[in-house]
Coordinates of N, CA and C in Angstrom, one line a residue:
M1 N -209.1 85.0 94.2 CA -207.7 84.9 93.8 C -207.1 83.5 94.2
N2 N -206.3 83.0 93.3 CA -205.7 81.7 93.6 C -204.8 81.7 94.9
W3 N -204.9 80.7 95.7 CA -204.2 80.7 97.0 C -202.7 80.8 96.8
L4 N -202.1 80.1 95.9 CA -200.7 80.2 95.7 C -200.3 81.6 95.3
R5 N -201.1 82.3 94.5 CA -200.8 83.7 94.1 C -200.8 84.6 95.4
I6 N -201.7 84.3 96.3 CA -201.8 85.1 97.5 C -200.5 84.9 98.4
V7 N -200.1 83.6 98.4 CA -198.9 83.3 99.2 C -197.7 84.0 98.5
R8 N -197.6 84.0 97.2 CA -196.5 84.7 96.5 C -196.5 86.2 96.8
A9 N -197.7 86.7 96.8 CA -197.9 88.2 97.2 C -197.4 88.4 98.6
E10 N -197.7 87.5 99.5 CA -197.2 87.7 100.9 C -195.7 87.6 101.0
L11 N -195.1 86.7 100.2 CA -193.7 86.6 100.1 C -193.0 87.8 99.6
R12 N -193.7 88.4 98.6 CA -193.1 89.6 98.0 C -193.1 90.7 99.0
K13 N -194.2 90.8 99.9 CA -194.2 91.8 100.9 C -193.1 91.6 101.9
L14 N -192.8 90.3 102.2 CA -191.7 90.0 103.2 C -190.4 90.4 102.7
T15 N -190.2 90.3 101.4 CA -188.8 90.5 100.8 C -188.7 92.0 100.2
S16 N -189.7 92.7 100.3 CA -189.7 94.1 99.8 C -189.2 95.1 100.8
T17 N -188.9 94.7 102.0 CA -188.4 95.6 103.0 C -187.0 95.2 103.4
K18 N -186.4 96.0 104.3 CA -185.0 95.7 104.7 C -184.9 94.8 105.9
M19 N -186.1 94.3 106.3 CA -186.1 93.4 107.5 C -185.3 92.1 107.3
P20 N -185.4 91.4 106.1 CA -184.6 90.3 105.9 C -183.1 90.6 106.0
L21 N -182.7 91.7 105.5 CA -181.3 92.1 105.6 C -180.8 92.2 107.0
A22 N -181.7 92.8 107.8 CA -181.3 92.9 109.3 C -181.1 91.6 109.9
F23 N -182.0 90.6 109.6 CA -181.8 89.3 110.2 C -180.5 88.6 109.6
L24 N -180.2 88.8 108.3 CA -179.0 88.3 107.7 C -177.8 88.9 108.4
A25 N -177.9 90.1 108.8 CA -176.8 90.8 109.5 C -176.6 90.1 110.9
V26 N -177.7 89.7 111.5 CA -177.6 89.0 112.8 C -176.9 87.7 112.6
F27 N -177.2 87.0 111.5 CA -176.5 85.7 111.2 C -175.0 85.9 111.0
A28 N -174.7 87.0 110.4 CA -173.2 87.3 110.1 C -172.5 87.5 111.4
V29 N -173.1 88.2 112.3 CA -172.5 88.5 113.6 C -172.3 87.2 114.4
I30 N -173.4 86.4 114.4 CA -173.3 85.1 115.1 C -172.2 84.2 114.5
G31 N -172.2 84.2 113.2 CA -171.2 83.4 112.5 C -169.7 83.9 112.8
A32 N -169.5 85.2 112.8 CA -168.2 85.7 113.2 C -167.8 85.3 114.6
A33 N -168.8 85.4 115.5 CA -168.6 85.1 116.9 C -168.2 83.6 117.1
T34 N -168.9 82.7 116.3 CA -168.7 81.3 116.3 C -167.3 80.9 115.8
A35 N -166.9 81.5 114.7 CA -165.6 81.3 114.1 C -164.5 81.7 115.1
A36 N -164.7 82.9 115.7 CA -163.7 83.4 116.7 C -163.6 82.4 117.9
A37 N -164.8 82.0 118.4 CA -164.8 81.1 119.5 C -164.0 79.8 119.2
V38 N -164.3 79.2 118.0 CA -163.6 78.0 117.6 C -162.1 78.2 117.5
A39 N -161.7 79.3 116.8 CA -160.3 79.5 116.6 C -159.5 79.9 117.8
F40 N -160.1 80.7 118.7 CA -159.3 81.2 119.8 C -159.8 80.8 121.2
G41 N -161.0 80.2 121.2 CA -161.5 79.8 122.5 C -160.8 78.6 123.1
T42 N -160.8 78.4 124.4 CA -160.2 77.2 125.0 C -161.1 76.8 126.2
D43 N -160.9 75.6 126.7 CA -161.5 75.2 127.9 C -160.8 75.8 129.1
M44 N -161.3 75.6 130.3 CA -160.7 76.2 131.5 C -159.3 75.8 131.7
D45 N -158.9 74.6 131.2 CA -157.6 74.1 131.4 C -156.6 74.5 130.2
G46 N -157.2 75.3 129.3 CA -156.4 75.8 128.2 C -156.4 74.9 127.0
S47 N -157.1 73.8 127.1 CA -157.2 72.8 125.9 C -158.4 73.2 125.0
K48 N -158.5 72.5 123.9 CA -159.6 72.8 123.0 C -160.4 71.5 122.8
T49 N -160.7 70.8 123.9 CA -161.5 69.6 123.8 C -162.9 69.8 123.3
F50 N -163.4 71.1 123.4 CA -164.8 71.3 123.0 C -165.0 71.2 121.5
I51 N -163.9 71.0 120.7 CA -164.0 70.8 119.3 C -163.2 69.5 118.9
S52 N -163.0 68.7 119.8 CA -162.1 67.5 119.6 C -162.8 66.3 119.0
T53 N -164.1 66.3 119.0 CA -164.8 65.1 118.4 C -165.9 65.6 117.5
A54 N -166.4 64.7 116.7 CA -167.4 65.0 115.7 C -168.7 65.5 116.4
A55 N -169.0 64.9 117.6 CA -170.2 65.2 118.3 C -170.1 66.6 118.9
D56 N -168.9 67.0 119.3 CA -168.6 68.4 119.8 C -168.8 69.4 118.7
Q57 N -168.3 69.1 117.6 CA -168.4 70.0 116.4 C -169.8 70.1 116.0
Q58 N -170.5 69.0 115.9 CA -171.9 69.1 115.5 C -172.8 69.9 116.5
S59 N -172.5 69.8 117.8 CA -173.2 70.5 118.8 C -172.9 72.0 118.6
L60 N -171.7 72.4 118.2 CA -171.4 73.8 118.0 C -172.1 74.4 116.8
M61 N -172.3 73.6 115.8 CA -172.9 74.1 114.5 C -174.4 74.0 114.5
A62 N -175.0 73.2 115.4 CA -176.4 73.0 115.5 C -177.1 74.3 115.7
F63 N -178.0 74.7 114.8 CA -178.6 76.0 114.9 C -180.1 76.0 115.0
A64 N -180.7 74.8 115.2 CA -182.1 74.7 115.2 C -182.8 75.5 116.3
A65 N -182.2 75.5 117.5 CA -182.8 76.2 118.7 C -182.7 77.7 118.4
N66 N -181.6 78.2 117.9 CA -181.5 79.6 117.5 C -182.5 80.0 116.4
A67 N -182.6 79.1 115.4 CA -183.5 79.4 114.3 C -184.9 79.5 114.8
L68 N -185.3 78.7 115.7 CA -186.7 78.7 116.3 C -187.0 80.1 116.8
V69 N -186.0 80.7 117.6 CA -186.3 82.0 118.2 C -186.2 83.1 117.2
I70 N -185.1 83.1 116.3 CA -184.9 84.2 115.4 C -186.0 84.2 114.4
A71 N -186.4 83.1 113.8 CA -187.5 83.0 112.9 C -188.8 83.4 113.5
G72 N -188.9 83.0 114.8 CA -190.2 83.4 115.6 C -190.3 84.9 115.6
L73 N -189.2 85.6 115.9 CA -189.2 87.1 116.0 C -189.5 87.6 114.6
F74 N -189.0 87.0 113.6 CA -189.2 87.5 112.2 C -190.7 87.4 111.9
G75 N -191.3 86.2 112.2 CA -192.7 86.0 111.9 C -193.6 87.0 112.7
A76 N -193.2 87.2 113.9 CA -194.0 88.1 114.8 C -194.0 89.5 114.2
I77 N -192.8 90.0 113.9 CA -192.7 91.4 113.3 C -193.4 91.5 112.0
A78 N -193.2 90.5 111.1 CA -193.7 90.5 109.8 C -195.2 90.7 109.8
V79 N -195.9 89.9 110.6 CA -197.4 89.9 110.6 C -197.9 91.1 111.4
S80 N -197.4 91.4 112.6 CA -197.9 92.5 113.4 C -197.7 93.8 112.8
R81 N -196.7 94.0 112.0 CA -196.5 95.4 111.5 C -197.5 95.7 110.4
E82 N -198.1 94.6 109.8 CA -199.2 94.9 108.9 C -200.4 95.6 109.6
Y83 N -200.6 95.2 110.8 CA -201.7 95.8 111.5 C -201.3 97.2 112.0
G84 N -200.0 97.4 112.4 CA -199.5 98.7 112.8 C -199.5 99.7 111.7
H85 N -199.2 99.2 110.5 CA -199.1 100.2 109.3 C -200.4 100.2 108.6
G86 N -201.4 99.4 108.9 CA -202.7 99.4 108.3 C -202.7 98.7 106.9
T87 N -201.6 98.1 106.5 CA -201.6 97.4 105.2 C -202.5 96.1 105.2
V88 N -202.8 95.7 106.4 CA -203.6 94.5 106.5 C -205.0 94.7 105.9
V89 N -205.5 96.0 105.9 CA -206.8 96.3 105.4 C -206.8 96.0 103.9
L90 N -205.7 96.4 103.2 CA -205.6 96.1 101.8 C -205.6 94.6 101.5
T91 N -204.9 93.9 102.4 CA -204.8 92.4 102.3 C -206.2 91.8 102.3
F92 N -207.0 92.3 103.3 CA -208.4 91.7 103.4 C -209.3 92.2 102.4
L93 N -209.0 93.4 101.8 CA -209.9 93.8 100.7 C -209.6 93.0 99.4
T94 N -208.3 92.6 99.3 CA -207.9 91.8 98.1 C -208.4 90.4 98.3
T95 N -208.3 89.9 99.6 CA -208.8 88.5 99.9 C -209.8 88.6 101.0
P96 N -211.1 88.8 100.7 CA -212.1 89.0 101.7 C -212.3 87.9 102.7
H97 N -211.9 86.7 102.2 CA -212.0 85.5 103.1 C -210.8 85.5 104.0
R98 N -211.1 86.0 105.3 CA -210.0 86.2 106.2 C -209.1 85.0 106.5
S99 N -209.8 83.8 106.6 CA -209.1 82.6 106.9 C -208.0 82.3 105.8
R100 N -208.4 82.5 104.6 CA -207.5 82.2 103.5 C -206.4 83.2 103.5
A101 N -206.7 84.5 103.8 CA -205.6 85.5 103.9 C -204.6 85.2 105.0
V102 N -205.1 84.9 106.2 CA -204.3 84.6 107.3 C -203.4 83.3 107.1
V103 N -204.0 82.3 106.5 CA -203.3 81.1 106.2 C -202.2 81.4 105.2
S104 N -202.5 82.3 104.3 CA -201.4 82.7 103.3 C -200.3 83.4 104.0
Q105 N -200.6 84.2 105.0 CA -199.6 84.9 105.7 C -198.7 83.9 106.5
L106 N -199.4 82.9 107.1 CA -198.7 81.9 107.9 C -197.8 81.0 106.9
A107 N -198.3 80.7 105.7 CA -197.6 79.9 104.8 C -196.3 80.7 104.3
A108 N -196.5 82.0 104.1 CA -195.4 82.8 103.6 C -194.3 82.9 104.8
A109 N -194.8 83.1 106.0 CA -193.9 83.1 107.1 C -193.1 81.8 107.3
C110 N -193.8 80.7 107.0 CA -193.3 79.4 107.1 C -192.1 79.2 106.1
V111 N -192.3 79.6 104.9 CA -191.3 79.6 103.8 C -190.1 80.4 104.2
A112 N -190.4 81.7 104.7 CA -189.3 82.6 105.1 C -188.5 82.0 106.2
G113 N -189.2 81.4 107.2 CA -188.5 80.8 108.4 C -187.7 79.7 108.0
C114 N -188.1 78.9 107.0 CA -187.3 77.8 106.5 C -186.1 78.3 105.9
V115 N -186.2 79.3 105.1 CA -185.0 79.9 104.4 C -184.0 80.5 105.5
L116 N -184.6 81.2 106.5 CA -183.7 81.7 107.5 C -183.0 80.6 108.3
G117 N -183.7 79.6 108.6 CA -183.1 78.4 109.2 C -182.0 77.8 108.4
F118 N -182.2 77.7 107.1 CA -181.1 77.1 106.3 C -179.9 78.0 106.2
V119 N -180.2 79.3 106.1 CA -179.0 80.3 106.0 C -178.3 80.3 107.3
G120 N -179.0 80.3 108.4 CA -178.4 80.4 109.7 C -177.5 79.2 110.0
A121 N -178.1 78.0 109.7 CA -177.3 76.7 109.9 C -176.1 76.7 109.0
S122 N -176.3 77.2 107.7 CA -175.1 77.2 106.8 C -174.0 78.1 107.3
V123 N -174.4 79.3 107.8 CA -173.4 80.2 108.3 C -172.7 79.6 109.5
S124 N -173.5 78.9 110.4 CA -172.9 78.3 111.6 C -171.9 77.2 111.2
A125 N -172.3 76.4 110.3 CA -171.4 75.3 109.9 C -170.2 75.8 109.2
G126 N -170.4 76.8 108.3 CA -169.2 77.4 107.7 C -168.3 78.1 108.6
S127 N -168.9 78.7 109.7 CA -168.1 79.4 110.7 C -167.2 78.4 111.5
V128 N -167.8 77.3 111.8 CA -167.1 76.3 112.5 C -165.9 75.8 111.6
A129 N -166.2 75.5 110.4 CA -165.2 75.0 109.4 C -164.1 76.0 109.3
V130 N -164.4 77.3 109.2 CA -163.4 78.3 109.0 C -162.6 78.4 110.3
G131 N -163.2 78.4 111.5 CA -162.5 78.5 112.7 C -161.6 77.3 112.9
L132 N -161.9 76.1 112.5 CA -161.1 74.9 112.7 C -159.8 75.0 111.9
T133 N -159.7 75.8 110.9 CA -158.5 76.0 110.1 C -157.4 76.6 110.9
A134 N -157.8 77.3 112.0 CA -156.8 78.0 112.9 C -156.4 77.1 114.0
T135 N -156.9 75.8 114.0 CA -156.6 74.9 115.1 C -155.9 73.6 114.6
D136 N -155.6 72.7 115.5 CA -155.0 71.4 115.1 C -156.0 70.4 114.7
Y137 N -157.3 70.8 114.8 CA -158.4 69.8 114.5 C -158.9 70.0 113.1
G138 N -159.3 69.0 112.5 CA -160.0 69.1 111.2 C -161.5 69.0 111.3
F139 N -162.2 69.2 110.2 CA -163.7 69.1 110.2 C -164.1 67.6 110.3
M140 N -164.8 67.2 111.4 CA -165.1 65.8 111.6 C -166.5 65.4 111.3
V141 N -167.4 66.4 111.2 CA -168.8 66.0 111.1 C -169.1 65.4 109.7
S142 N -169.8 64.3 109.7 CA -170.1 63.6 108.5 C -171.1 64.4 107.6
A143 N -171.2 64.0 106.4 CA -172.2 64.7 105.5 C -173.6 64.4 106.0
A144 N -173.8 63.2 106.5 CA -175.2 62.9 106.9 C -175.6 63.8 108.1
D145 N -174.6 63.9 109.1 CA -174.9 64.7 110.3 C -175.0 66.2 109.9
L146 N -174.2 66.6 109.0 CA -174.3 68.0 108.5 C -175.7 68.3 107.9
L147 N -176.1 67.4 107.1 CA -177.4 67.5 106.5 C -178.5 67.5 107.5
R148 N -178.4 66.7 108.6 CA -179.3 66.7 109.6 C -179.4 68.0 110.4
V149 N -178.2 68.6 110.6 CA -178.2 70.0 111.2 C -178.9 71.0 110.3
L150 N -178.7 70.9 109.0 CA -179.4 71.9 108.1 C -180.9 71.7 108.1
V151 N -181.3 70.4 108.0 CA -182.7 70.1 107.9 C -183.4 70.5 109.2
A152 N -182.8 70.2 110.3 CA -183.4 70.5 111.6 C -183.6 72.0 111.8
S153 N -182.6 72.8 111.3 CA -182.7 74.2 111.4 C -183.8 74.8 110.5
M154 N -183.9 74.2 109.3 CA -185.0 74.6 108.4 C -186.4 74.3 109.0
L155 N -186.5 73.1 109.6 CA -187.8 72.8 110.3 C -188.1 73.7 111.4
A156 N -187.1 73.9 112.3 CA -187.3 74.8 113.4 C -187.5 76.2 113.0
G157 N -186.9 76.7 112.0 CA -187.1 78.0 111.5 C -188.5 78.2 110.9
A158 N -189.0 77.2 110.2 CA -190.4 77.2 109.7 C -191.4 77.3 110.8
A159 N -191.2 76.4 111.8 CA -192.1 76.3 113.0 C -192.0 77.6 113.8
G160 N -190.8 78.1 114.0 CA -190.7 79.4 114.8 C -191.4 80.5 114.1
A161 N -191.3 80.6 112.8 CA -191.9 81.7 112.0 C -193.4 81.6 112.1
V162 N -194.0 80.4 112.0 CA -195.4 80.2 112.1 C -195.9 80.6 113.5
L163 N -195.1 80.2 114.5 CA -195.5 80.5 115.9 C -195.5 82.1 116.1
G164 N -194.5 82.7 115.6 CA -194.4 84.2 115.7 C -195.5 84.9 115.0
A165 N -195.8 84.4 113.8 CA -196.8 85.0 112.9 C -198.2 84.8 113.6
G166 N -198.4 83.7 114.2 CA -199.7 83.5 115.0 C -199.8 84.5 116.1
I167 N -198.7 84.7 116.8 CA -198.7 85.7 117.9 C -198.9 87.1 117.4
G168 N -198.3 87.4 116.2 CA -198.4 88.7 115.6 C -199.9 89.0 115.2
A169 N -200.5 87.9 114.7 CA -201.9 88.1 114.3 C -202.8 88.3 115.5
L170 N -202.5 87.7 116.6 CA -203.3 87.8 117.8 C -203.1 89.1 118.5
V171 N -201.8 89.5 118.6 CA -201.5 90.8 119.4 C -201.7 92.0 118.6
R172 N -201.3 91.9 117.3 CA -201.4 93.0 116.3 C -200.6 94.3 116.6
N173 N -199.6 94.1 117.4 CA -198.6 95.2 117.8 C -197.2 94.6 117.8
A174 N -196.3 95.2 117.1 CA -195.0 94.7 116.9 C -194.3 94.4 118.3
G175 N -194.3 95.4 119.2 CA -193.7 95.3 120.4 C -194.3 94.2 121.3
G176 N -195.6 94.1 121.3 CA -196.3 93.1 122.0 C -196.1 91.7 121.4
A177 N -196.0 91.6 120.1 CA -195.8 90.3 119.4 C -194.4 89.8 119.7
V178 N -193.4 90.7 119.7 CA -192.0 90.3 120.0 C -191.9 89.9 121.4
T179 N -192.6 90.6 122.3 CA -192.6 90.2 123.7 C -193.2 88.9 124.0
G180 N -194.4 88.7 123.3 CA -195.1 87.4 123.4 C -194.2 86.2 122.9
T181 N -193.5 86.5 121.8 CA -192.7 85.4 121.2 C -191.5 85.1 122.2
I182 N -190.9 86.1 122.7 CA -189.8 85.8 123.7 C -190.3 85.1 124.9
L183 N -191.5 85.5 125.4 CA -192.1 84.9 126.6 C -192.3 83.4 126.3
L184 N -192.9 83.1 125.1 CA -193.3 81.7 124.8 C -192.1 80.8 124.5
L185 N -191.0 81.4 123.9 CA -189.9 80.5 123.5 C -188.7 80.6 124.5
I186 N -188.6 81.6 125.2 CA -187.4 81.8 126.0 C -187.7 81.8 127.5
I187 N -188.7 82.5 127.9 CA -188.9 82.7 129.4 C -189.8 81.7 130.0
V188 N -191.0 81.4 129.4 CA -191.9 80.4 129.9 C -191.4 79.0 130.0
P189 N -190.7 78.4 129.0 CA -190.2 77.0 129.1 C -189.4 76.7 130.3
P190 N -188.3 77.5 130.7 CA -187.6 77.2 131.9 C -188.4 77.3 133.1
L191 N -189.4 78.2 133.2 CA -190.2 78.3 134.3 C -191.1 77.1 134.5
A192 N -191.6 76.6 133.3 CA -192.4 75.4 133.3 C -191.6 74.2 133.8
V193 N -190.3 74.1 133.4 CA -189.4 73.0 133.9 C -189.2 73.1 135.4
Q194 N -189.1 74.3 135.9 CA -188.9 74.5 137.3 C -190.1 74.0 138.1
M195 N -191.3 74.2 137.5 CA -192.5 73.8 138.2 C -192.8 72.3 138.0
V196 N -192.5 71.8 136.8 CA -192.8 70.4 136.5 C -191.6 69.9 135.7
S197 N -190.7 69.2 136.3 CA -189.4 68.8 135.7 C -189.6 67.9 134.5
E198 N -190.7 67.2 134.4 CA -191.0 66.3 133.3 C -191.2 67.0 132.0
T199 N -191.4 68.3 132.1 CA -191.7 69.1 130.8 C -190.3 69.4 130.1
A200 N -189.2 69.1 130.8 CA -187.9 69.5 130.2 C -187.7 68.9 128.8
S201 N -188.2 67.7 128.6 CA -188.0 67.1 127.3 C -188.9 67.7 126.2
W202 N -189.9 68.5 126.6 CA -190.8 69.0 125.6 C -190.8 70.5 125.4
I203 N -189.8 71.2 125.9 CA -189.7 72.6 125.6 C -189.0 72.8 124.2
P204 N -189.3 73.9 123.6 CA -188.8 74.1 122.2 C -187.3 73.9 122.0
N205 N -186.5 74.4 122.9 CA -185.1 74.3 122.8 C -184.6 72.8 122.8
T206 N -185.2 72.0 123.7 CA -184.8 70.6 123.8 C -185.3 69.9 122.5
L207 N -186.5 70.1 122.1 CA -187.0 69.5 120.9 C -186.1 69.8 119.6
A208 N -185.7 71.0 119.5 CA -184.9 71.4 118.4 C -183.5 70.7 118.4
N209 N -183.0 70.6 119.6 CA -181.7 69.9 119.8 C -181.8 68.4 119.5
V210 N -183.0 67.8 119.8 CA -183.2 66.4 119.5 C -183.2 66.2 118.0
V211 N -183.9 67.1 117.3 CA -184.0 66.9 115.8 C -182.6 67.2 115.2
S212 N -181.8 68.0 115.8 CA -180.4 68.3 115.3 C -179.5 67.1 115.6
G213 N -179.9 66.2 116.4 CA -179.0 65.0 116.7 C -178.1 65.2 117.9
I214 N -178.3 66.3 118.7 CA -177.4 66.5 119.8 C -178.0 66.3 121.2
D215 N -179.2 65.8 121.2 CA -180.0 65.5 122.4 C -180.9 64.3 122.2
G216 N -180.9 63.4 123.2 CA -181.7 62.2 123.0 C -182.8 62.1 124.0
S217 N -183.4 63.2 124.4 CA -184.4 63.2 125.5 C -185.7 62.4 125.0
V218 N -186.0 62.6 123.7 CA -187.2 61.9 123.2 C -186.8 61.5 121.8
G219 N -187.7 60.7 121.1 CA -187.5 60.3 119.8 C -187.6 61.4 118.8
V220 N -187.0 61.3 117.6 CA -187.0 62.3 116.6 C -188.4 62.6 116.1
G221 N -189.2 61.5 115.9 CA -190.5 61.7 115.4 C -191.4 62.5 116.4
A222 N -191.2 62.2 117.7 CA -191.9 62.9 118.8 C -191.5 64.3 118.8
A223 N -190.2 64.6 118.6 CA -189.7 65.9 118.7 C -190.2 66.8 117.6
I224 N -190.3 66.2 116.4 CA -190.8 66.9 115.2 C -192.3 67.3 115.5
L225 N -193.1 66.3 116.0 CA -194.5 66.5 116.3 C -194.6 67.6 117.4
G226 N -193.7 67.6 118.4 CA -193.8 68.5 119.4 C -193.5 69.9 118.9
I227 N -192.5 70.1 118.1 CA -192.2 71.4 117.5 C -193.4 71.9 116.7
A228 N -194.0 71.0 115.9 CA -195.2 71.4 115.1 C -196.3 71.9 116.0
L229 N -196.5 71.2 117.1 CA -197.6 71.6 118.0 C -197.3 73.0 118.6
W230 N -196.1 73.2 118.9 CA -195.7 74.5 119.5 C -196.0 75.6 118.5
A231 N -195.9 75.3 117.2 CA -196.2 76.3 116.1 C -197.6 76.4 115.8
I232 N -198.3 75.3 115.7 CA -199.7 75.3 115.3 C -200.7 75.9 116.3
A233 N -200.4 75.7 117.6 CA -201.3 76.2 118.6 C -201.4 77.8 118.6
P234 N -200.4 78.5 118.6 CA -200.5 80.0 118.5 C -201.0 80.4 117.2
A235 N -200.7 79.7 116.1 CA -201.2 80.1 114.8 C -202.7 79.9 114.7
A236 N -203.2 78.8 115.3 CA -204.6 78.6 115.3 C -205.4 79.6 116.1
I237 N -204.8 80.0 117.3 CA -205.4 81.0 118.1 C -205.4 82.4 117.4
G238 N -204.3 82.7 116.7 CA -204.3 83.9 115.9 C -205.3 83.9 114.8
L239 N -205.5 82.8 114.1 CA -206.4 82.7 113.1 C -207.9 82.9 113.6
I240 N -208.2 82.3 114.7 CA -209.5 82.5 115.3 C -209.7 83.9 115.7
A241 N -208.7 84.5 116.3 CA -208.9 85.9 116.7 C -209.1 86.9 115.6
V242 N -208.4 86.7 114.5 CA -208.6 87.5 113.3 C -210.0 87.4 112.8
N243 N -210.5 86.2 112.7 CA -211.9 85.9 112.2 C -213.0 86.5 113.1
R244 N -212.7 86.7 114.4 CA -213.8 87.1 115.3 C -213.8 88.6 115.7
R245 N -212.8 89.4 115.2 CA -212.8 90.8 115.6 C -212.6 91.7 114.4
D246 N -212.8 93.0 114.7 CA -212.6 94.0 113.6 C -211.1 94.1 113.3
V247 N -210.9 94.5 112.0 CA -209.5 94.7 111.6 C -208.8 95.9 112.2
A248 N -209.6 97.0 112.2 CA -209.0 98.2 112.8 C -208.9 98.1 114.3

């Protein structure tokens, strides 16, 4: 079977359930909370300086770090549930070459994560814009910076979904895959920074913020490469694991 046809089939599987709707609902909640915070939130002195500059507003709408985690959970659930429901057997019967099948799953997760990242960043930016209408401040972020926020979120979403999908293929259990993704993206990085402070510039959250333009810890090129490596490593481990063990 043509590889692109396999990817399209995997994408159809991802969109044929209610899981994407659940994640969209999460974005709606985050968006509503962001709009409310912008409209009604204040600093400790009662002022609203947290939205008073273009940099402040860009920081509020930057969604890449969130996209990395949310898409990671999406990828982990999407792949691991195939093993839990046994549908992966049909996948491997249709595509006996396991590497091709797993790469197709990773590619589909990548596309889905990219879309999730774009939607999340769009909702975030729109929420900030809506919230600002209830304040004395206007929308100050330039078109170029807004585009950077969107692209960064798409990149982070794609990387996060591939990372989660790799963990899902490795663990093959939805609960374990979700736990592994949370450990890798949320719990382990701060612990690593506590042990070796120099790693602070290379944890996923920092790298996502660098690409979004709200952190200057490392160069943008290095940050993109770093995010890619965070995604590729678990994906490669998951691919190797699938090739070396029984499906059931």
